[in-house]
Amino acid sequence: MSPSNTQLPPRAKAGSKPQSKVPQKKKKKSPFKTFLKFMLIVIILVVLAVVGYGVSVYMKAENTVLETGNDNPVAPEASAKVKPLTMLLLGSDYRPKTGTHLTDVMMVAALNPDTKSATVISIPRDTLIELDGYVPSKANSYYPKFLSQEKNSGLVATDEMKTMFSKYMDVPIDYATVINFQGFSDVVDSLDGVNVNINMDMCYIDNADGTNINLKQGPAKLQGEDALGYVRYRKSSSGCKPRTKESDDFSRNQRQNEVLHSLIDRMQTLGGVTRLGSVLDAVADNMETDLENAQLRNVIATYWNISKENVKFMPVTGTWRSPYVYVDNGELDKAKQALKDEIAGKSVEAVDGADTTNP
């Protein structure tokens, strides 16, 4: 996803000043909530397959996903087997054609080994962050700024993000994982595509980032780039003749769920199992994490059979006044408390009736 992509709400220039907080109608839940649920469930499926389909496949996992961590030791008392962990999950818009690193998905997850449960809080990408020591800006703009400063500051961008979000969410964050959207296309390709039923023609052309969505109504098997366009489509561009209808958040969520279900079906077939190695490669090539290798093994051993009913997704919503989202402080406070309750082993329900059982 490119900063210039008009499929998304406009992004302010770096350093622009926040505008006055004028009450607006409630912003719709972000379509990225479902999108990252998709990414997380794909990874969970990979882990399930690793555990369930033999030593040779597990060795393949060790040579791909597990190499994304580091070899630092993990103290027994810090093991994910006994200690609740918190993790910052970032979905970067990076693709080779764009080279950008805006974090259009930002989630803070807390996992508890005693209850075998997790709480995942999603933050809208355009959230105005106002914290002492930081220039007020959109939440998704900080990671690329920290990346550009790494060479001179000597500070790792993911460490800087952990520090900032620890302050913002009022909980210490142990680890950070960055997944880029190229991984979406690669995972779809590794499973030889997804079967969908396109409910209308879709056309969008953006020469700046190479986006070329041209999908026709009807049943179709989509490969990676087309599947990415299918779940991203918002509206038609001027280069499309004829123009196609716009798509709202609800329709995008339905398409993302449709793709998710198709991927699950393919993963559960024998063909999906035999392609597990390429799925793991797709994840490994598009993911960075500061989890130690030993800790990643601890996480797999502890949470490989986590029930999706025990994974609670809580989106923080707000009001939109271009170019910012002003989050609802009441929801943000509930989200902070939910993370603390998860760490403490207390049960908590998702806010605003968010669906915690269906992808």
Protein backbone atom coordinates (compact mmCIF):
# COMPACT_ATOMS: atom_id res chain seq x y z
CA MET A 1 0.00 0.00 0.00
CA SER A 2 1.47 3.26 -1.03
CA PRO A 3 1.10 6.58 0.80
CA SER A 4 -0.29 8.00 -2.43
CA ASN A 5 -2.88 5.28 -2.85
CA THR A 6 -6.28 6.94 -2.96
CA GLN A 7 -7.97 3.74 -1.89
CA LEU A 8 -7.09 4.71 1.66
CA PRO A 9 -7.89 7.82 3.74
CA PRO A 10 -5.45 10.65 2.89
CA ARG A 11 -2.24 10.75 4.87
CA ALA A 12 -0.95 14.04 6.24
CA LYS A 13 2.55 15.21 5.43
CA ALA A 14 5.15 14.51 8.10
CA GLY A 15 5.12 17.18 10.79
CA SER A 16 1.65 18.51 9.99
CA LYS A 17 -0.17 19.94 12.97
CA PRO A 18 -3.26 18.26 14.37
CA GLN A 19 -6.53 20.01 13.69
CA SER A 20 -9.07 20.96 16.32
CA LYS A 21 -11.13 18.17 17.75
CA VAL A 22 -14.59 18.69 16.23
CA PRO A 23 -17.08 15.95 17.08
CA GLN A 24 -17.84 13.78 14.08
CA LYS A 25 -19.91 10.68 13.59
CA LYS A 26 -18.41 7.41 14.77
CA LYS A 27 -15.71 6.02 12.46
CA LYS A 28 -16.48 2.58 11.08
CA LYS A 29 -14.45 -0.30 12.41
CA SER A 30 -11.23 -0.61 10.47
CA PRO A 31 -11.22 -3.23 7.71
CA PHE A 32 -7.67 -4.00 8.78
CA LYS A 33 -9.04 -5.61 11.95
CA THR A 34 -10.27 -8.55 9.88
CA PHE A 35 -7.21 -8.37 7.62
CA LEU A 36 -4.74 -8.86 10.46
CA LYS A 37 -6.95 -11.54 11.99
CA PHE A 38 -6.44 -13.25 8.64
CA MET A 39 -2.66 -12.85 8.88
CA LEU A 40 -2.58 -14.13 12.46
CA ILE A 41 -4.78 -17.12 11.72
CA VAL A 42 -2.62 -18.07 8.73
CA ILE A 43 0.37 -18.13 11.07
CA ILE A 44 -1.60 -20.12 13.66
CA LEU A 45 -2.48 -22.62 10.92
CA VAL A 46 1.18 -22.90 10.03
CA VAL A 47 2.06 -23.58 13.66
CA LEU A 48 -0.70 -26.19 13.92
CA ALA A 49 0.62 -27.92 10.84
CA VAL A 50 4.16 -27.79 12.17
CA VAL A 51 3.11 -29.54 15.36
CA GLY A 52 0.75 -32.00 13.72
CA TYR A 53 2.49 -33.23 10.61
CA GLY A 54 5.79 -34.67 11.69
CA VAL A 55 9.40 -34.06 12.60
CA SER A 56 10.55 -33.38 9.05
CA VAL A 57 8.06 -30.55 8.69
CA TYR A 58 9.04 -29.17 12.10
CA MET A 59 12.68 -29.14 10.97
CA LYS A 60 11.57 -27.16 7.96
CA ALA A 61 9.94 -24.67 10.31
CA GLU A 62 13.13 -24.38 12.36
CA ASN A 63 15.04 -23.53 9.20
CA THR A 64 12.59 -20.80 8.17
CA VAL A 65 10.30 -19.14 10.69
CA LEU A 66 12.48 -19.88 13.69
CA GLU A 67 15.48 -18.29 12.03
CA THR A 68 13.73 -14.93 12.14
CA GLY A 69 14.52 -14.67 15.84
CA ASN A 70 17.88 -14.61 17.59
CA ASP A 71 20.05 -16.99 19.59
CA ASN A 72 19.97 -15.11 22.91
CA PRO A 73 19.14 -17.32 25.90
CA VAL A 74 15.78 -17.15 27.66
CA ALA A 75 15.72 -17.41 31.45
CA PRO A 76 13.39 -20.18 32.73
CA GLU A 77 11.24 -17.65 34.60
CA ALA A 78 10.86 -15.58 31.40
CA SER A 79 9.72 -18.51 29.27
CA ALA A 80 6.39 -18.17 27.46
CA LYS A 81 5.51 -21.50 29.07
CA VAL A 82 5.21 -19.83 32.49
CA LYS A 83 5.14 -16.05 31.94
CA PRO A 84 2.46 -13.96 30.22
CA LEU A 85 3.89 -12.16 27.20
CA THR A 86 2.98 -8.95 25.44
CA MET A 87 3.76 -8.34 21.78
CA LEU A 88 3.43 -5.46 19.36
CA LEU A 89 2.17 -6.72 15.99
CA LEU A 90 2.83 -4.41 13.05
CA GLY A 91 1.53 -4.89 9.51
CA SER A 92 3.75 -2.88 7.17
CA ASP A 93 2.56 -1.68 3.77
CA TYR A 94 5.97 -2.64 2.35
CA ARG A 95 6.05 -4.15 -1.11
CA PRO A 96 9.05 -4.17 -3.46
CA LYS A 97 7.23 -1.78 -5.81
CA THR A 98 6.73 0.85 -3.10
CA GLY A 99 9.55 0.50 -0.59
CA THR A 100 7.38 2.19 2.05
CA HIS A 101 7.11 1.00 5.66
CA LEU A 102 3.95 2.63 7.00
CA THR A 103 2.39 0.39 9.65
CA ASP A 104 -1.20 0.26 8.48
CA VAL A 105 -1.91 -2.49 11.01
CA MET A 106 -0.98 -1.97 14.66
CA MET A 107 -2.00 -4.38 17.39
CA VAL A 108 -0.89 -5.07 20.94
CA ALA A 109 -1.38 -8.67 22.06
CA ALA A 110 -1.18 -10.18 25.52
CA LEU A 111 -0.91 -13.98 25.90
CA ASN A 112 -1.39 -15.92 29.13
CA PRO A 113 -0.01 -19.49 29.44
CA ASP A 114 -2.19 -20.39 32.44
CA THR A 115 -5.50 -19.58 30.74
CA LYS A 116 -4.26 -20.43 27.21
CA SER A 117 -5.88 -17.20 26.04
CA ALA A 118 -4.94 -13.98 24.32
CA THR A 119 -6.28 -10.44 24.02
CA VAL A 120 -5.46 -8.46 20.89
CA ILE A 121 -6.05 -4.69 20.73
CA SER A 122 -6.12 -2.99 17.32
CA ILE A 123 -5.28 0.69 16.88
CA PRO A 124 -6.53 2.61 13.80
CA ARG A 125 -3.66 3.52 11.52
CA ASP A 126 -4.56 7.24 11.41
CA THR A 127 -4.80 7.60 15.19
CA LEU A 128 -3.33 10.89 16.40
CA ILE A 129 -0.63 9.97 18.93
CA GLU A 130 0.11 12.69 21.49
CA LEU A 131 2.73 11.57 24.00
CA ASP A 132 5.38 13.44 25.96
CA GLY A 133 8.68 13.24 24.09
CA TYR A 134 7.09 12.55 20.70
CA VAL A 135 6.01 14.92 17.92
CA PRO A 136 2.22 14.53 17.48
CA SER A 137 1.62 12.45 14.37
CA LYS A 138 -0.34 9.54 12.89
CA ALA A 139 0.32 6.23 14.57
CA ASN A 140 1.35 4.57 11.30
CA SER A 141 4.03 7.17 10.53
CA TYR A 142 6.36 6.49 13.48
CA TYR A 143 7.91 3.22 12.32
CA PRO A 144 9.29 4.60 9.02
CA LYS A 145 10.60 7.64 10.93
CA PHE A 146 12.38 5.41 13.43
CA LEU A 147 13.76 3.31 10.57
CA SER A 148 15.20 6.39 8.86
CA GLN A 149 16.83 7.45 12.14
CA GLU A 150 18.36 4.06 13.01
CA LYS A 151 21.72 4.70 11.38
CA ASN A 152 22.32 7.99 13.18
CA SER A 153 20.57 7.25 16.47
CA GLY A 154 21.77 3.67 16.90
CA LEU A 155 18.28 2.85 18.22
CA VAL A 156 16.41 -0.08 16.67
CA ALA A 157 13.09 0.99 15.14
CA THR A 158 11.12 -1.90 16.64
CA ASP A 159 12.57 -1.10 20.09
CA GLU A 160 11.46 2.50 19.66
CA MET A 161 7.97 1.31 18.69
CA LYS A 162 7.80 -0.95 21.75
CA THR A 163 8.80 1.95 24.00
CA MET A 164 6.22 4.28 22.48
CA PHE A 165 3.34 1.79 22.53
CA SER A 166 4.23 0.72 26.07
CA LYS A 167 3.58 4.33 27.09
CA TYR A 168 0.48 4.62 24.93
CA MET A 169 -1.14 1.39 26.16
CA ASP A 170 0.22 1.61 29.72
CA VAL A 171 1.63 -1.93 29.69
CA PRO A 172 5.21 -3.11 29.17
CA ILE A 173 5.68 -4.70 25.74
CA ASP A 174 8.10 -7.61 25.55
CA TYR A 175 8.43 -8.24 21.81
CA ALA A 176 7.65 -6.80 18.40
CA THR A 177 6.85 -8.59 15.14
CA VAL A 178 6.57 -6.89 11.75
CA ILE A 179 4.75 -8.60 8.87
CA ASN A 180 4.58 -6.94 5.46
CA PHE A 181 1.75 -7.18 2.98
CA GLN A 182 3.95 -8.89 0.42
CA GLY A 183 3.53 -11.88 2.72
CA PHE A 184 -0.19 -11.92 1.95
CA SER A 185 0.42 -12.40 -1.77
CA ASP A 186 3.17 -14.93 -1.17
CA VAL A 187 1.05 -17.06 1.19
CA VAL A 188 -1.80 -17.14 -1.34
CA ASP A 189 0.62 -18.12 -4.11
CA SER A 190 2.19 -20.81 -1.92
CA LEU A 191 -1.25 -22.43 -1.64
CA ASP A 192 -1.84 -22.10 -5.39
CA GLY A 193 -4.49 -19.41 -5.06
CA VAL A 194 -7.88 -18.96 -3.40
CA ASN A 195 -11.39 -19.64 -4.68
CA VAL A 196 -13.83 -16.74 -4.38
CA ASN A 197 -17.12 -15.56 -5.85
CA ILE A 198 -16.64 -11.95 -7.00
CA ASN A 199 -19.96 -10.13 -6.56
CA MET A 200 -19.21 -7.17 -8.88
CA ASP A 201 -16.65 -5.91 -11.38
CA MET A 202 -13.68 -4.17 -9.73
CA CYS A 203 -11.21 -1.84 -11.42
CA TYR A 204 -8.50 0.32 -9.89
CA ILE A 205 -5.23 1.46 -11.46
CA ASP A 206 -2.43 3.26 -9.61
CA ASN A 207 0.74 3.56 -11.66
CA ALA A 208 2.61 5.04 -8.69
CA ASP A 209 2.71 1.75 -6.79
CA GLY A 210 1.89 -0.70 -9.57
CA THR A 211 -1.63 -1.50 -8.37
CA ASN A 212 -3.73 -2.93 -11.18
CA ILE A 213 -7.04 -4.35 -9.99
CA ASN A 214 -9.17 -5.67 -12.85
CA LEU A 215 -11.58 -8.32 -11.62
CA LYS A 216 -14.79 -9.52 -13.26
CA GLN A 217 -17.97 -10.63 -11.50
CA GLY A 218 -18.37 -14.35 -10.97
CA PRO A 219 -16.55 -17.39 -9.51
CA ALA A 220 -12.77 -17.13 -9.77
CA LYS A 221 -9.52 -18.60 -8.55
CA LEU A 222 -7.21 -15.73 -7.60
CA GLN A 223 -3.44 -15.78 -7.26
CA GLY A 224 -1.57 -13.59 -4.79
CA GLU A 225 -1.57 -10.14 -6.43
CA ASP A 226 -5.20 -10.44 -7.54
CA ALA A 227 -6.23 -11.72 -4.10
CA LEU A 228 -4.53 -8.70 -2.51
CA GLY A 229 -6.39 -6.41 -4.89
CA TYR A 230 -9.65 -8.23 -4.10
CA VAL A 231 -9.41 -7.60 -0.35
CA ARG A 232 -8.07 -4.04 -0.79
CA TYR A 233 -10.54 -2.72 -3.39
CA ARG A 234 -12.29 0.47 -2.30
CA LYS A 235 -13.26 2.42 -5.41
CA SER A 236 -12.63 2.79 -9.12
CA SER A 237 -9.96 5.11 -10.52
CA SER A 238 -10.14 7.56 -13.43
CA GLY A 239 -8.12 5.20 -15.62
CA CYS A 240 -10.89 2.60 -15.55
CA LYS A 241 -13.31 2.48 -18.46
CA PRO A 242 -16.02 1.88 -17.50
CA ARG A 243 -15.77 2.90 -13.85
CA THR A 244 -16.86 0.29 -11.30
CA LYS A 245 -18.91 0.62 -8.11
CA GLU A 246 -17.39 1.68 -4.79
CA SER A 247 -17.01 -0.77 -1.90
CA ASP A 248 -17.82 -0.04 1.74
CA ASP A 249 -16.09 -1.38 4.86
CA PHE A 250 -18.74 -4.06 5.38
CA SER A 251 -18.23 -5.47 1.88
CA ARG A 252 -14.44 -5.44 2.28
CA ASN A 253 -14.74 -7.34 5.55
CA GLN A 254 -16.91 -9.93 3.82
CA ARG A 255 -14.32 -10.39 1.08
CA GLN A 256 -11.50 -10.71 3.60
CA ASN A 257 -13.48 -13.37 5.47
CA GLU A 258 -14.16 -15.16 2.17
CA VAL A 259 -10.45 -15.26 1.34
CA LEU A 260 -9.62 -16.40 4.87
CA HIS A 261 -12.07 -19.29 4.69
CA SER A 262 -10.74 -20.30 1.28
CA LEU A 263 -7.17 -20.33 2.62
CA ILE A 264 -8.22 -22.41 5.63
CA ASP A 265 -9.88 -24.90 3.29
CA ARG A 266 -6.71 -25.15 1.20
CA MET A 267 -4.49 -25.50 4.27
CA GLN A 268 -6.65 -28.37 5.51
CA THR A 269 -6.34 -30.35 2.29
CA LEU A 270 -3.51 -32.76 1.59
CA GLY A 271 -2.28 -30.34 -1.06
CA GLY A 272 -2.09 -27.60 1.56
CA VAL A 273 -0.05 -29.80 3.86
CA THR A 274 2.44 -30.70 1.14
CA ARG A 275 2.85 -27.00 0.38
CA LEU A 276 3.54 -26.15 4.02
CA GLY A 277 7.22 -25.57 3.34
CA SER A 278 6.50 -22.81 0.83
CA VAL A 279 3.94 -21.27 3.20
CA LEU A 280 6.60 -21.14 5.90
CA ASP A 281 9.04 -19.60 3.45
CA ALA A 282 6.47 -16.92 2.58
CA VAL A 283 6.00 -16.08 6.26
CA ALA A 284 9.73 -16.12 7.01
CA ASP A 285 10.66 -13.92 4.06
CA ASN A 286 8.15 -11.27 5.08
CA MET A 287 8.37 -11.24 8.85
CA GLU A 288 10.83 -9.76 11.33
CA THR A 289 10.70 -10.44 15.04
CA ASP A 290 12.90 -9.91 18.08
CA LEU A 291 11.65 -13.11 19.69
CA GLU A 292 14.52 -15.35 20.67
CA ASN A 293 14.56 -18.69 18.85
CA ALA A 294 14.12 -20.50 22.16
CA GLN A 295 11.20 -18.22 23.09
CA LEU A 296 9.55 -18.80 19.73
CA ARG A 297 9.72 -22.53 20.42
CA ASN A 298 8.21 -21.86 23.85
CA VAL A 299 5.36 -19.91 22.24
CA ILE A 300 4.68 -22.73 19.77
CA ALA A 301 4.77 -25.36 22.51
CA THR A 302 2.41 -23.34 24.72
CA TYR A 303 -0.11 -21.91 22.27
CA TRP A 304 -0.20 -24.28 19.29
CA ASN A 305 -3.61 -25.59 20.36
CA ILE A 306 -5.11 -22.29 21.53
CA SER A 307 -8.84 -22.16 20.85
CA LYS A 308 -9.96 -19.28 18.66
CA GLU A 309 -12.75 -18.72 21.18
CA ASN A 310 -9.99 -17.77 23.63
CA VAL A 311 -8.53 -15.13 21.32
CA LYS A 312 -10.33 -11.85 21.98
CA PHE A 313 -10.06 -9.08 19.38
CA MET A 314 -10.86 -5.55 20.56
CA PRO A 315 -10.78 -2.73 18.01
CA VAL A 316 -10.35 0.79 19.37
CA THR A 317 -12.53 3.12 17.29
CA GLY A 318 -12.86 6.88 17.19
CA THR A 319 -13.96 9.89 15.18
CA TRP A 320 -12.45 10.88 11.85
CA ARG A 321 -11.45 14.44 11.06
CA SER A 322 -9.01 14.51 8.19
CA PRO A 323 -6.22 13.60 8.43
CA TYR A 324 -6.57 12.04 11.90
CA VAL A 325 -8.61 9.56 13.89
CA TYR A 326 -9.29 10.80 17.40
CA VAL A 327 -9.74 7.61 19.43
CA ASP A 328 -12.54 7.22 21.93
CA ASN A 329 -10.81 7.61 25.29
CA GLY A 330 -13.34 5.36 26.99
CA GLU A 331 -12.62 2.54 24.55
CA LEU A 332 -8.87 3.12 24.87
CA ASP A 333 -9.11 2.85 28.67
CA LYS A 334 -11.08 -0.41 28.34
CA ALA A 335 -8.47 -1.75 25.95
CA LYS A 336 -5.65 -0.91 28.36
CA GLN A 337 -7.50 -2.66 31.17
CA ALA A 338 -8.20 -5.70 28.97
CA LEU A 339 -4.48 -6.15 28.38
CA LYS A 340 -3.78 -5.86 32.10
CA ASP A 341 -6.56 -8.36 32.87
CA GLU A 342 -5.15 -10.82 30.32
CA ILE A 343 -1.70 -10.57 31.85
CA ALA A 344 -3.25 -11.15 35.28
CA GLY A 345 -5.20 -14.19 34.03
CA LYS A 346 -8.65 -12.60 34.31
CA SER A 347 -11.37 -13.25 31.76
CA VAL A 348 -12.53 -10.24 29.74
CA GLU A 349 -15.17 -9.78 27.06
CA ALA A 350 -14.61 -7.95 23.78
CA VAL A 351 -15.95 -4.40 23.66
CA ASP A 352 -18.72 -3.13 21.40
CA GLY A 353 -19.93 -6.63 20.61
CA ALA A 354 -16.85 -7.42 18.55
CA ASP A 355 -16.99 -10.95 17.16
CA THR A 356 -14.39 -13.07 18.99
CA THR A 357 -15.27 -16.44 17.55
CA ASN A 358 -15.62 -15.96 13.79
CA PRO A 359 -12.74 -14.84 11.56
